[in-house]
PDB file of C-alpha atoms and ligand atoms in Angstrom:
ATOM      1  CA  UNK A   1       6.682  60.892  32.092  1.00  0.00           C
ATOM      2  CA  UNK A   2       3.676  62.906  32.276  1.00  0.00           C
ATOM      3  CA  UNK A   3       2.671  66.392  31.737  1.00  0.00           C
ATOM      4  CA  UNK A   4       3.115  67.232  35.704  1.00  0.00           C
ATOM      5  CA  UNK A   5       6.383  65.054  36.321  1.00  0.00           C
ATOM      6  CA  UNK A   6       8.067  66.783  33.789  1.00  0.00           C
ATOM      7  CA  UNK A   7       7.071  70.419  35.151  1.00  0.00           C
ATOM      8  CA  UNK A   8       8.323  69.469  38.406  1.00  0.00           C
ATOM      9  CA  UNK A   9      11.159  67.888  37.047  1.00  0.00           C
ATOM     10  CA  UNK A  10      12.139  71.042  34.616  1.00  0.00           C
ATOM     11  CA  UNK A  11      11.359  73.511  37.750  1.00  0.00           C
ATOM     12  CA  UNK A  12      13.555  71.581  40.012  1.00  0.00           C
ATOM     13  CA  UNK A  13      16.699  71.671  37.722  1.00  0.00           C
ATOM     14  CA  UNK A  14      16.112  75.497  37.087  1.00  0.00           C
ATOM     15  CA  UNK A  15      16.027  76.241  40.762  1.00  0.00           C
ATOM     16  CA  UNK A  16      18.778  74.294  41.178  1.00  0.00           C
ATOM     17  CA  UNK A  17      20.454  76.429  38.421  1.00  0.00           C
ATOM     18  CA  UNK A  18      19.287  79.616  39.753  1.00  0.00           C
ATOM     19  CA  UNK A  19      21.131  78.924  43.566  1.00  0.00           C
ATOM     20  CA  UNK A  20      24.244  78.075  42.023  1.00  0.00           C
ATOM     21  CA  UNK A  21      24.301  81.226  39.952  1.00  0.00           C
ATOM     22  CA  UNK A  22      22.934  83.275  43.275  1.00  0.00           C
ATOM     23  CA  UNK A  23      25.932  81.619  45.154  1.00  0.00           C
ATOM     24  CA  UNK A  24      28.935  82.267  42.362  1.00  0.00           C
ATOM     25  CA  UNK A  25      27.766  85.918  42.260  1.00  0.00           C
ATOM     26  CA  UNK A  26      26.841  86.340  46.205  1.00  0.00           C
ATOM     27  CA  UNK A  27      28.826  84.262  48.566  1.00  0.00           C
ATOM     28  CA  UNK A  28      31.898  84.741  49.958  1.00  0.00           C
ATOM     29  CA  UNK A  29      35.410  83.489  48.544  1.00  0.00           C
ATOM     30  CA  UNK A  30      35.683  80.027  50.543  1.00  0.00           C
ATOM     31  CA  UNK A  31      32.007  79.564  50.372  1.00  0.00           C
ATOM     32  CA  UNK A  32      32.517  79.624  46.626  1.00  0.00           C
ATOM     33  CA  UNK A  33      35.554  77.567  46.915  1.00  0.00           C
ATOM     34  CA  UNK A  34      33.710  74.734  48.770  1.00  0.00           C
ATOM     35  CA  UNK A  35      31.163  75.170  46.127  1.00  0.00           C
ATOM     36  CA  UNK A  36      33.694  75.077  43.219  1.00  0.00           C
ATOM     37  CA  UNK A  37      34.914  71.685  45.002  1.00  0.00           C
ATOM     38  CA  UNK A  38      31.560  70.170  44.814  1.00  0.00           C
ATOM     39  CA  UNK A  39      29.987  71.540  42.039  1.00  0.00           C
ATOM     40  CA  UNK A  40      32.413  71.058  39.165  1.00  0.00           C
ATOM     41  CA  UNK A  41      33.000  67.435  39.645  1.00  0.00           C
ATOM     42  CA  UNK A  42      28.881  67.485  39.544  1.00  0.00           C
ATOM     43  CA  UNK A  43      29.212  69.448  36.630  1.00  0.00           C
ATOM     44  CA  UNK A  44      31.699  67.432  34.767  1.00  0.00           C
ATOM     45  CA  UNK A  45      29.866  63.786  35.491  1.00  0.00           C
ATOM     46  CA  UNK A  46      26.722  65.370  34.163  1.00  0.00           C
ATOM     47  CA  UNK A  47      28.494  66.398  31.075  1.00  0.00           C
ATOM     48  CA  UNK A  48      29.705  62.735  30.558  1.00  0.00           C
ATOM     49  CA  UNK A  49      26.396  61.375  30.814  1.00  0.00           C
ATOM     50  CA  UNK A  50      24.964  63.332  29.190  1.00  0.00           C
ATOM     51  CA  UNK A  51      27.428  63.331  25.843  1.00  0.00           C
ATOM     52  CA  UNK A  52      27.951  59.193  26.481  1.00  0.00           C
ATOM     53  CA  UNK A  53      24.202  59.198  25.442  1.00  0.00           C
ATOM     54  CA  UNK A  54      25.214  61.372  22.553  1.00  0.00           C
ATOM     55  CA  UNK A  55      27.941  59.767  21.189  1.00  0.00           C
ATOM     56  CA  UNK A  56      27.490  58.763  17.323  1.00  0.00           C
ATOM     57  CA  UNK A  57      26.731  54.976  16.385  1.00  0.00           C
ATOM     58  CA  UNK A  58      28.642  53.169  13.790  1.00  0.00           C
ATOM     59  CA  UNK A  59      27.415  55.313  11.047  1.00  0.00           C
ATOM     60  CA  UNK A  60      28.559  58.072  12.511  1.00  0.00           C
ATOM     61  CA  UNK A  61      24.908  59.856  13.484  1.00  0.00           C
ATOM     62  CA  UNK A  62      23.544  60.166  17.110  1.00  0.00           C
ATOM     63  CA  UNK A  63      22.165  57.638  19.443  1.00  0.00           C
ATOM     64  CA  UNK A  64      19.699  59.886  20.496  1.00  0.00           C
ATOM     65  CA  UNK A  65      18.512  62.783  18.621  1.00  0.00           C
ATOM     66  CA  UNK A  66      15.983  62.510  16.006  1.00  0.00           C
ATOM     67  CA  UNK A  67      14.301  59.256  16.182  1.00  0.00           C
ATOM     68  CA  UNK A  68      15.027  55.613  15.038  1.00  0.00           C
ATOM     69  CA  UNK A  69      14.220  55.915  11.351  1.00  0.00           C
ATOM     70  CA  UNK A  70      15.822  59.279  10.988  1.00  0.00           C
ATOM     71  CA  UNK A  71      19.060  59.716  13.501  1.00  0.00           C
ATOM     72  CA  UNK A  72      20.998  62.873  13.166  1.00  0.00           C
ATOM     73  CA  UNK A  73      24.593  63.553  12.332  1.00  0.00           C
ATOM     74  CA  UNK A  74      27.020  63.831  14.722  1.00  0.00           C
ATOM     75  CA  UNK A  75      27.885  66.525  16.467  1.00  0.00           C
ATOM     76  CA  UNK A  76      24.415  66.692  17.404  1.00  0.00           C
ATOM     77  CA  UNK A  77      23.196  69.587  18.983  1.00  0.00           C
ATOM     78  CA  UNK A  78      24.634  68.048  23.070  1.00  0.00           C
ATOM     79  CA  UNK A  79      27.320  68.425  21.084  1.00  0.00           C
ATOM     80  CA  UNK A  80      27.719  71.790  19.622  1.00  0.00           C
ATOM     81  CA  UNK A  81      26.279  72.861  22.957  1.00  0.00           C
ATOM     82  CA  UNK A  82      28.837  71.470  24.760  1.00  0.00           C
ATOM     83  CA  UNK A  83      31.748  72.192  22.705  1.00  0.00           C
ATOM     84  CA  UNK A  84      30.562  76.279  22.441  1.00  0.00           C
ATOM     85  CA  UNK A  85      29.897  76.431  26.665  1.00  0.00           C
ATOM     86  CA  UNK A  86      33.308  73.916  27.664  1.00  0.00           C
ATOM     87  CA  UNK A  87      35.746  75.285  24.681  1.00  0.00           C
ATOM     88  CA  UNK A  88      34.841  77.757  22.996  1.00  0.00           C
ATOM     89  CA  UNK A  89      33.557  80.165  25.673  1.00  0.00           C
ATOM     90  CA  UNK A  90      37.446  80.535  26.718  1.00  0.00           C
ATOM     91  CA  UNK A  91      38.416  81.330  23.355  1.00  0.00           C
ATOM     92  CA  UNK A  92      38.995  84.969  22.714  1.00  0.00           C
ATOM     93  CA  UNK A  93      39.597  84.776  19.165  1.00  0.00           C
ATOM     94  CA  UNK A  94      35.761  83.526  18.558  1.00  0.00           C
ATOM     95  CA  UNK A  95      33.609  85.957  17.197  1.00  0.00           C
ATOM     96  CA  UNK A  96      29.653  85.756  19.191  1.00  0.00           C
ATOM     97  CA  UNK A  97      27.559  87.737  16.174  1.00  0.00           C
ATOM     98  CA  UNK A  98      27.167  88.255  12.691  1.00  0.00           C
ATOM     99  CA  UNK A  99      26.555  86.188  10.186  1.00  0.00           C
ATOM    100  CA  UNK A 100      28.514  83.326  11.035  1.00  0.00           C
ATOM    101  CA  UNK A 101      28.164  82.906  14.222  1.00  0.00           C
ATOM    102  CA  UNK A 102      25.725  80.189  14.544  1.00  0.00           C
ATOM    103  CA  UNK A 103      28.063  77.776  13.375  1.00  0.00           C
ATOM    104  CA  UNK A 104      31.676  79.409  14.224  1.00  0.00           C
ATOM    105  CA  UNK A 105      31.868  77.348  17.713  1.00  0.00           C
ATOM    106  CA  UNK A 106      31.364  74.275  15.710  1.00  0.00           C
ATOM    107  CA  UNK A 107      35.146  72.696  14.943  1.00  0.00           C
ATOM    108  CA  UNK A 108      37.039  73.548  12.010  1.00  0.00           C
ATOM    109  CA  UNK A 109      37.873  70.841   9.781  1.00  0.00           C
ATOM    110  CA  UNK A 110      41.036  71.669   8.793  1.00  0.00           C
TER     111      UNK A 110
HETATM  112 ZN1   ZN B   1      22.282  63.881  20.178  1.00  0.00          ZN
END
């Protein structure tokens, strides 16, 4: 993709971004509700995509981040993305600063 397909590619999805916000914080309530009935299943099947490209190969690292000769280890960062903006954002208990918090929406292993 070159240098100009990928602007107008990036631009597009951040307009796109920017309506939906404008329309969860300005429409009214069944505007918002046809949106919600549209928009989440959207939403979700973009999520699955994108994490089916993500999932981790039979040594456990991902499919897609970092290269062939040097694959990362999964959860990559689709990953951690996703779990701290579908799970964790619900969570009250989570703390969002200090020292920790870089890596405190990441699982626990026990
Ligand atoms: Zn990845």
């Amino acid at each position: 993709m070159n240098e100009v397909l990928a602007s107008t590619l990036r631009n597009a999805v951040y307009e796109r971004l920017d309506y939906l916000d404008r329309l969860v914080n300005e429409a009214d309530l069944p505007s918002r509700a046809s949106l919600a009935d549209s928009e989440i299943a959207r939403m979700t099947a973009a999520w699955r995509n994108l994490l089916a490209k993500h999932e981790p190969d039979y040594r456990g690292r991902c499919r897609e981040c970092g290269g062939w000769r040097r694959r990362r280890p999964h959860p990559c960062s689709v990953w951690t993305t996703a779990h701290k903006n579908l799970i964790v954002i619900d969570s009250p208990k989570t703390p969002s600063t200090g020292r920790h918090a870089a890596a405190s929406y990441l699982p626990s292993a026990g």
